[in-house]
Amino acid sequence: NCDDALVSSLPPTAITSSSELFSTHSSSFAKLNRRDGAGGWSPLESNEQQWLQVDLGDRVEIAAVATQGRYGSSDWVTSYTLMFSDTGRNWKQYRQDDTIWVFTGNSNADSVVHHKLLHSMKARFLRFIPLKWNVGGRIGLRVEVFGCSYKSDIADFDGRSSLLYRFNQKLMSTFKDVVSLKFKSMQGDGVLFHGEGQRGDYITLELQKGKLSLHINLGDSNLHFSNSHTSVTLGSLLDDQHWHSVLIERFNKQVNFTVDKHTQHFRTKGDSDHLDIDYELSFGGIPVPGKPGTFQRKNFHGCIENLYYNGVNIIDLAKR
């Protein structure tokens, strides 16, 4: 039931715009079914550089949107796109089927056109970008956003901290591993997680110059001499302060590494089919044993949410 009206209760200052025709046409009058001022928002110029922005106050799940024209006028938008952001600075366009999605707008000033999103968005800021409008009028818009509060398990890393997941036994030997998480960061380098064993086994996921690299080795005790480790890199510009999804699936030597919607299939090197990790996995950095607060490589600086290792919710476990 993620269909609460999110805009109607917002203060007028939460709705901003690229420009306004007059003070009576400002963005503060752009709430659905309201008749304040001139009955909605109209920009100074009607062109494709205009936008109407809503600050929802917190990160929420957006499930649907609705629009009207400016009350009792000849001003309405016939098509538009949506952009969303967590910060109000870096923006992404709403897409369906890897295509920037164009929404059908209004055919008159006062009928409400409602669109349920095929894929919900998680964002704090939402922008309506008019593409076309009534030929005999101007851009005119009143809007509503429908959704619900977004609850997720989020861990914040400040570049000096890490989260440890210790095993019940000294050694964890697995033929199959699944790691999933979402992260965002403004730093281009940092270790997201790491585990290693005394026989040379290890697995490391880290940002390197805005790209995500997965390093893995299975049971090669002569690692430093044979150079038989496997490294795969995916993505670019991942330090853009937007959420990025990561999924790592390993079965024996076969690995599927997915970043957002891009997957790399590869086969690891090494002497065995199982991954032997001693004691623990670390998230956010690689601590130096016996030296709290000291790390082997650059720590991750950002947020990680929905972090699972082989079905275990790591962040939820840490909160307990």
Coordinates of N, CA and C in Angstrom, one line a residue, residues 116-266:
K116 N 1.1 5.1 -12.6 CA 1.8 4.2 -11.7 C 3.1 3.8 -12.3
L117 N 4.2 3.9 -11.6 CA 5.5 3.6 -12.2 C 5.7 2.1 -12.3
L118 N 6.3 1.6 -13.4 CA 6.6 0.2 -13.5 C 7.7 -0.2 -12.5
H119 N 8.7 0.8 -12.4 CA 9.7 0.5 -11.4 C 9.7 1.7 -10.4
S120 N 9.5 1.4 -9.1 CA 9.5 2.5 -8.2 C 10.9 3.1 -8.0
M121 N 10.9 4.4 -7.6 CA 12.1 5.1 -7.4 C 12.4 5.3 -5.9
K122 N 13.6 5.3 -5.5 CA 14.0 5.7 -4.2 C 14.8 7.0 -4.2
A123 N 14.2 8.0 -3.8 CA 14.8 9.4 -3.9 C 14.2 10.3 -2.9
R124 N 14.9 11.4 -2.7 CA 14.4 12.6 -1.9 C 13.9 13.7 -2.8
F125 N 14.5 13.9 -4.0 CA 14.2 15.0 -4.9 C 13.6 14.4 -6.2
L126 N 12.6 15.0 -6.7 CA 12.0 14.6 -8.0 C 11.7 15.8 -8.8
R127 N 12.1 15.7 -10.1 CA 11.9 16.8 -11.0 C 11.0 16.4 -12.2
F128 N 10.0 17.3 -12.5 CA 9.2 17.1 -13.7 C 9.7 18.0 -14.8
I129 N 10.0 17.4 -15.9 CA 10.6 18.1 -17.0 C 9.6 18.2 -18.2
P130 N 8.9 19.3 -18.4 CA 8.0 19.4 -19.5 C 8.7 19.3 -20.9
L131 N 8.1 18.5 -21.7 CA 8.7 18.3 -23.1 C 7.8 19.0 -24.1
K132 N 6.4 18.8 -23.9 CA 5.5 19.5 -24.8 C 4.3 20.0 -24.0
W133 N 3.6 21.0 -24.6 CA 2.5 21.6 -23.8 C 1.5 22.1 -24.9
N134 N 0.3 22.5 -24.4 CA -0.8 22.9 -25.2 C -0.3 24.0 -26.2
V135 N -0.6 23.7 -27.5 CA -0.2 24.6 -28.5 C -0.7 26.0 -28.4
G136 N -1.9 26.1 -27.8 CA -2.6 27.4 -27.7 C -2.3 28.1 -26.3
G137 N -1.4 27.5 -25.6 CA -1.1 28.1 -24.2 C 0.4 28.0 -23.9
R138 N 0.6 27.9 -22.5 CA 2.0 27.8 -22.0 C 2.1 26.5 -21.2
I139 N 3.3 26.3 -20.7 CA 3.5 25.3 -19.7 C 2.7 25.7 -18.4
G140 N 1.9 24.7 -18.0 CA 1.1 24.9 -16.7 C 1.1 23.6 -16.0
L141 N 1.3 23.6 -14.7 CA 1.5 22.3 -14.0 C 1.1 22.4 -12.5
R142 N 0.3 21.3 -12.1 CA 0.1 21.0 -10.7 C 0.4 19.5 -10.6
V143 N 1.0 19.1 -9.5 CA 1.5 17.8 -9.4 C 1.2 17.1 -8.0
E144 N 1.2 15.8 -8.0 CA 1.2 15.0 -6.8 C 2.1 13.8 -7.0
V145 N 2.8 13.4 -5.9 CA 3.7 12.2 -5.9 C 3.1 11.2 -4.9
F146 N 3.0 10.0 -5.3 CA 2.5 9.0 -4.4 C 3.6 8.0 -4.0
G147 N 3.6 7.6 -2.8 CA 4.6 6.6 -2.3 C 4.5 6.4 -0.9
C148 N 5.7 6.0 -0.2 CA 5.7 5.7 1.2 C 7.1 5.9 1.7
S149 N 7.2 6.0 3.0 CA 8.6 6.1 3.6 C 9.4 4.8 3.2
Y150 N 10.7 5.1 3.0 CA 11.5 4.0 2.6 C 12.4 3.6 3.7
K151 N 12.2 2.4 4.2 CA 13.0 1.8 5.3 C 14.0 0.8 4.8
S152 N 15.2 1.0 5.1 CA 16.3 0.0 4.7 C 17.4 0.0 5.7
D153 N 18.1 -1.0 5.7 CA 19.3 -1.1 6.6 C 20.5 -0.4 6.0
I154 N 20.9 0.7 6.5 CA 22.0 1.5 5.9 C 23.1 1.6 7.0
A155 N 24.3 1.4 6.5 CA 25.5 1.6 7.3 C 26.3 2.8 6.7
D156 N 26.7 3.7 7.5 CA 27.5 4.9 7.0 C 29.0 4.6 7.4
F157 N 29.8 4.8 6.4 CA 31.3 4.6 6.7 C 32.0 6.0 6.4
D158 N 32.8 6.3 7.4 CA 33.4 7.7 7.4 C 34.9 7.6 6.9
G159 N 35.3 6.5 6.3 CA 36.7 6.4 5.8 C 37.7 6.0 6.9
R160 N 37.2 5.8 8.1 CA 38.0 5.4 9.2 C 37.4 4.2 10.0
S161 N 36.3 3.6 9.5 CA 35.6 2.6 10.2 C 35.4 1.4 9.3
S162 N 35.0 0.3 10.0 CA 34.7 -0.9 9.2 C 33.7 -1.7 10.0
L163 N 33.0 -2.7 9.4 CA 32.0 -3.5 10.0 C 32.5 -5.0 9.8
L164 N 32.6 -5.7 10.9 CA 33.1 -7.1 10.9 C 32.0 -8.1 11.1
Y165 N 32.1 -9.1 10.3 CA 31.2 -10.3 10.4 C 32.0 -11.5 10.7
R166 N 31.9 -11.9 12.0 CA 32.8 -13.1 12.4 C 32.0 -14.4 12.3
F167 N 32.7 -15.4 11.8 CA 32.1 -16.7 11.7 C 32.0 -17.4 13.0
N168 N 31.1 -18.4 13.1 CA 31.0 -19.2 14.3 C 32.2 -20.1 14.5
Q169 N 32.8 -20.5 13.4 CA 34.0 -21.3 13.5 C 35.2 -20.6 13.0
K170 N 36.4 -21.1 13.2 CA 37.6 -20.4 12.8 C 37.7 -20.3 11.3
L171 N 37.3 -21.3 10.6 CA 37.4 -21.4 9.1 C 36.1 -21.6 8.5
M172 N 35.8 -20.7 7.5 CA 34.6 -20.9 6.7 C 35.0 -21.3 5.3
S173 N 34.6 -22.5 4.9 CA 34.9 -23.1 3.6 C 33.7 -23.3 2.8
T174 N 33.6 -22.6 1.7 CA 32.3 -22.5 0.9 C 32.6 -22.9 -0.6
F175 N 31.7 -23.6 -1.2 CA 31.7 -23.9 -2.6 C 30.8 -22.8 -3.3
K176 N 29.9 -22.2 -2.6 CA 29.0 -21.3 -3.1 C 28.9 -20.0 -2.3
D177 N 28.9 -18.8 -2.9 CA 28.8 -17.6 -2.1 C 27.9 -16.6 -2.9
V178 N 27.1 -15.9 -2.2 CA 26.2 -14.9 -2.8 C 26.4 -13.6 -1.9
V179 N 26.8 -12.5 -2.5 CA 27.0 -11.3 -1.8 C 26.2 -10.2 -2.6
S180 N 25.3 -9.5 -1.9 CA 24.5 -8.5 -2.5 C 24.5 -7.2 -1.6
L181 N 24.5 -6.1 -2.3 CA 24.5 -4.8 -1.5 C 24.2 -3.7 -2.5
K182 N 23.9 -2.5 -1.9 CA 23.8 -1.2 -2.6 C 24.7 -0.3 -1.9
F183 N 25.4 0.6 -2.7 CA 26.3 1.5 -2.1 C 26.2 2.9 -2.8
K184 N 26.6 3.9 -2.1 CA 26.9 5.2 -2.8 C 28.0 5.9 -2.1
S185 N 28.8 6.7 -2.9 CA 30.0 7.3 -2.4 C 30.4 8.5 -3.3
M186 N 31.1 9.4 -2.7 CA 31.7 10.5 -3.4 C 33.2 10.3 -3.6
Q187 N 33.7 9.2 -3.0 CA 35.1 9.0 -3.1 C 35.3 7.9 -4.1
G188 N 36.3 8.0 -4.9 CA 36.6 7.1 -6.0 C 37.3 5.8 -5.7
D189 N 37.9 5.8 -4.4 CA 38.6 4.6 -4.0 C 38.2 4.2 -2.6
G190 N 38.2 2.9 -2.4 CA 37.9 2.4 -1.0 C 37.4 0.9 -1.1
V191 N 37.8 0.2 0.0 CA 37.4 -1.2 0.0 C 36.0 -1.4 0.6
L192 N 35.1 -2.1 -0.2 CA 33.8 -2.3 0.3 C 33.7 -3.6 1.2
F193 N 34.4 -4.7 0.8 CA 34.5 -5.8 1.7 C 35.7 -6.7 1.3
H194 N 36.1 -7.5 2.3 CA 37.3 -8.3 2.1 C 37.3 -9.5 3.1
G195 N 37.8 -10.6 2.6 CA 38.0 -11.8 3.4 C 39.2 -12.5 2.9
E196 N 39.9 -13.2 3.8 CA 41.1 -13.9 3.4 C 41.4 -15.1 4.3
G197 N 42.1 -16.1 3.7 CA 42.5 -17.3 4.5 C 44.0 -17.5 4.4
Q198 N 44.5 -18.4 5.3 CA 45.9 -18.6 5.4 C 46.5 -19.3 4.2
R199 N 45.7 -20.0 3.4 CA 46.2 -20.7 2.3 C 46.3 -19.9 1.0
G200 N 46.0 -18.6 1.2 CA 46.1 -17.7 0.0 C 44.8 -17.4 -0.6
D201 N 43.7 -18.0 0.0 CA 42.4 -17.6 -0.5 C 42.0 -16.2 -0.1
Y202 N 41.3 -15.5 -0.9 CA 40.8 -14.2 -0.6 C 39.8 -13.7 -1.5
I203 N 38.9 -12.8 -1.1 CA 37.9 -12.1 -2.0 C 37.9 -10.7 -1.5
T204 N 38.0 -9.7 -2.5 CA 38.0 -8.3 -2.2 C 37.2 -7.6 -3.2
L205 N 36.3 -6.7 -2.7 CA 35.5 -5.8 -3.6 C 35.9 -4.4 -3.3
E206 N 36.4 -3.6 -4.2 CA 36.8 -2.3 -3.9 C 36.6 -1.3 -5.1
L207 N 36.4 -0.1 -4.7 CA 36.4 1.0 -5.7 C 37.8 1.4 -6.1
Q208 N 38.0 1.6 -7.4 CA 39.3 2.0 -7.8 C 39.1 3.1 -8.9
K209 N 39.3 4.3 -8.6 CA 39.1 5.4 -9.6 C 37.7 5.4 -10.2
G210 N 36.7 5.2 -9.3 CA 35.3 5.2 -9.7 C 34.8 4.0 -10.4
K211 N 35.7 3.0 -10.5 CA 35.3 1.7 -11.0 C 35.3 0.6 -9.9
L212 N 34.5 -0.4 -10.1 CA 34.4 -1.4 -9.1 C 35.1 -2.7 -9.5
S213 N 36.1 -3.1 -8.7 CA 36.9 -4.3 -9.0 C 36.7 -5.4 -8.0
L214 N 36.5 -6.6 -8.5 CA 36.4 -7.8 -7.7 C 37.7 -8.6 -7.9
H215 N 38.4 -8.9 -6.8 CA 39.6 -9.7 -6.8 C 39.3 -10.9 -6.0
I216 N 39.7 -12.1 -6.6 CA 39.4 -13.3 -5.9 C 40.5 -14.4 -6.2
N217 N 40.8 -15.2 -5.3 CA 41.7 -16.3 -5.4 C 41.2 -17.5 -4.6
L218 N 41.3 -18.7 -5.2 CA 40.8 -19.9 -4.5 C 42.0 -20.8 -4.3
G219 N 42.5 -20.9 -3.1 CA 43.4 -21.9 -2.7 C 44.7 -22.0 -3.3
D220 N 45.3 -20.8 -3.6 CA 46.7 -20.8 -4.2 C 47.7 -20.4 -3.2
S221 N 48.4 -21.3 -2.6 CA 49.3 -21.0 -1.6 C 50.6 -20.2 -2.1
N222 N 50.8 -20.3 -3.4 CA 51.9 -19.7 -4.1 C 51.5 -18.4 -4.8
L223 N 50.5 -17.7 -4.2 CA 49.9 -16.6 -4.9 C 50.9 -15.6 -5.3
H224 N 51.8 -15.2 -4.4 CA 52.6 -14.1 -4.8 C 53.7 -14.4 -5.8
F225 N 53.9 -15.7 -6.0 CA 54.9 -16.1 -7.0 C 54.3 -16.5 -8.3
S226 N 53.1 -17.0 -8.3 CA 52.5 -17.5 -9.6 C 51.6 -16.4 -10.2
N227 N 51.2 -15.4 -9.4 CA 50.4 -14.3 -9.9 C 49.1 -14.9 -10.6
S228 N 48.5 -15.8 -9.9 CA 47.3 -16.5 -10.4 C 46.0 -16.0 -9.9
H229 N 46.0 -14.8 -9.3 CA 44.7 -14.2 -8.8 C 43.9 -13.8 -10.0
T230 N 42.6 -13.6 -9.8 CA 41.7 -13.1 -10.8 C 41.1 -11.8 -10.4
S231 N 41.1 -10.8 -11.3 CA 40.5 -9.5 -11.0 C 39.6 -9.1 -12.2
V232 N 38.4 -8.6 -11.9 CA 37.5 -8.2 -12.9 C 37.0 -6.8 -12.5
T233 N 36.9 -5.9 -13.5 CA 36.4 -4.5 -13.2 C 35.2 -4.2 -14.0
L234 N 34.2 -3.6 -13.3 CA 33.0 -3.2 -14.0 C 32.6 -1.8 -13.6
G235 N 31.8 -1.1 -14.5 CA 31.3 0.2 -14.2 C 32.3 1.3 -14.3
S236 N 31.8 2.5 -14.2 CA 32.6 3.7 -14.2 C 31.8 4.9 -13.6
L237 N 32.5 5.9 -13.1 CA 31.9 7.0 -12.4 C 30.9 6.6 -11.3
L238 N 31.3 5.5 -10.6 CA 30.4 5.0 -9.5 C 30.5 5.8 -8.2
D239 N 31.4 6.9 -8.2 CA 31.5 7.8 -7.1 C 30.6 9.0 -7.3
D240 N 29.4 8.8 -7.8 CA 28.6 10.0 -8.2 C 27.5 10.3 -7.2
Q241 N 27.6 9.7 -6.0 CA 26.7 9.9 -4.9 C 25.3 9.4 -5.2
H242 N 25.2 8.4 -6.2 CA 23.9 7.7 -6.4 C 24.1 6.3 -6.0
W243 N 22.9 5.7 -5.7 CA 23.0 4.3 -5.3 C 23.3 3.3 -6.4
H244 N 24.2 2.4 -6.2 CA 24.5 1.4 -7.2 C 24.3 0.0 -6.6
S245 N 23.8 -0.9 -7.4 CA 23.5 -2.3 -6.9 C 24.7 -3.2 -7.3
V246 N 25.0 -4.1 -6.4 CA 26.1 -5.1 -6.7 C 25.6 -6.5 -6.3
L247 N 25.8 -7.4 -7.2 CA 25.5 -8.8 -6.9 C 26.7 -9.7 -7.3
I248 N 27.2 -10.5 -6.4 CA 28.3 -11.4 -6.7 C 27.8 -12.8 -6.4
E249 N 27.8 -13.7 -7.4 CA 27.4 -15.1 -7.2 C 28.5 -16.0 -7.7
R250 N 29.0 -16.8 -6.7 CA 30.1 -17.7 -7.1 C 29.6 -19.2 -6.8
F251 N 29.9 -20.0 -7.8 CA 29.7 -21.5 -7.6 C 30.9 -22.2 -8.1
N252 N 31.7 -22.7 -7.2 CA 33.0 -23.3 -7.5 C 33.8 -22.2 -8.1
K253 N 34.4 -22.4 -9.3 CA 35.2 -21.4 -9.9 C 34.4 -20.4 -10.8
Q254 N 33.1 -20.7 -11.0 CA 32.3 -19.8 -11.9 C 31.7 -18.7 -11.1
V255 N 31.9 -17.4 -11.6 CA 31.5 -16.2 -10.9 C 30.7 -15.4 -11.8
N256 N 29.5 -14.9 -11.3 CA 28.7 -13.9 -12.0 C 28.9 -12.6 -11.2
F257 N 29.4 -11.5 -11.8 CA 29.6 -10.3 -11.1 C 28.8 -9.2 -11.8
T258 N 27.8 -8.7 -11.0 CA 26.8 -7.7 -11.6 C 26.9 -6.4 -10.9
V259 N 27.0 -5.3 -11.7 CA 27.0 -3.9 -11.1 C 25.9 -3.2 -11.9
D260 N 24.9 -2.8 -11.1 CA 23.7 -2.2 -11.7 C 23.1 -3.3 -12.7
K261 N 23.0 -3.0 -14.0 CA 22.4 -4.0 -14.9 C 23.4 -4.7 -15.7
H262 N 24.7 -4.5 -15.4 CA 25.8 -5.1 -16.3 C 26.4 -6.3 -15.6
T263 N 26.5 -7.4 -16.2 CA 27.1 -8.6 -15.6 C 28.3 -9.1 -16.4
Q264 N 29.3 -9.5 -15.6 CA 30.5 -10.1 -16.2 C 30.5 -11.6 -15.7
H265 N 30.6 -12.5 -16.6 CA 30.7 -13.9 -16.2 C 32.2 -14.3 -16.4
F266 N 32.8 -14.9 -15.4 CA 34.2 -15.3 -15.5 C 34.5 -16.5 -14.7

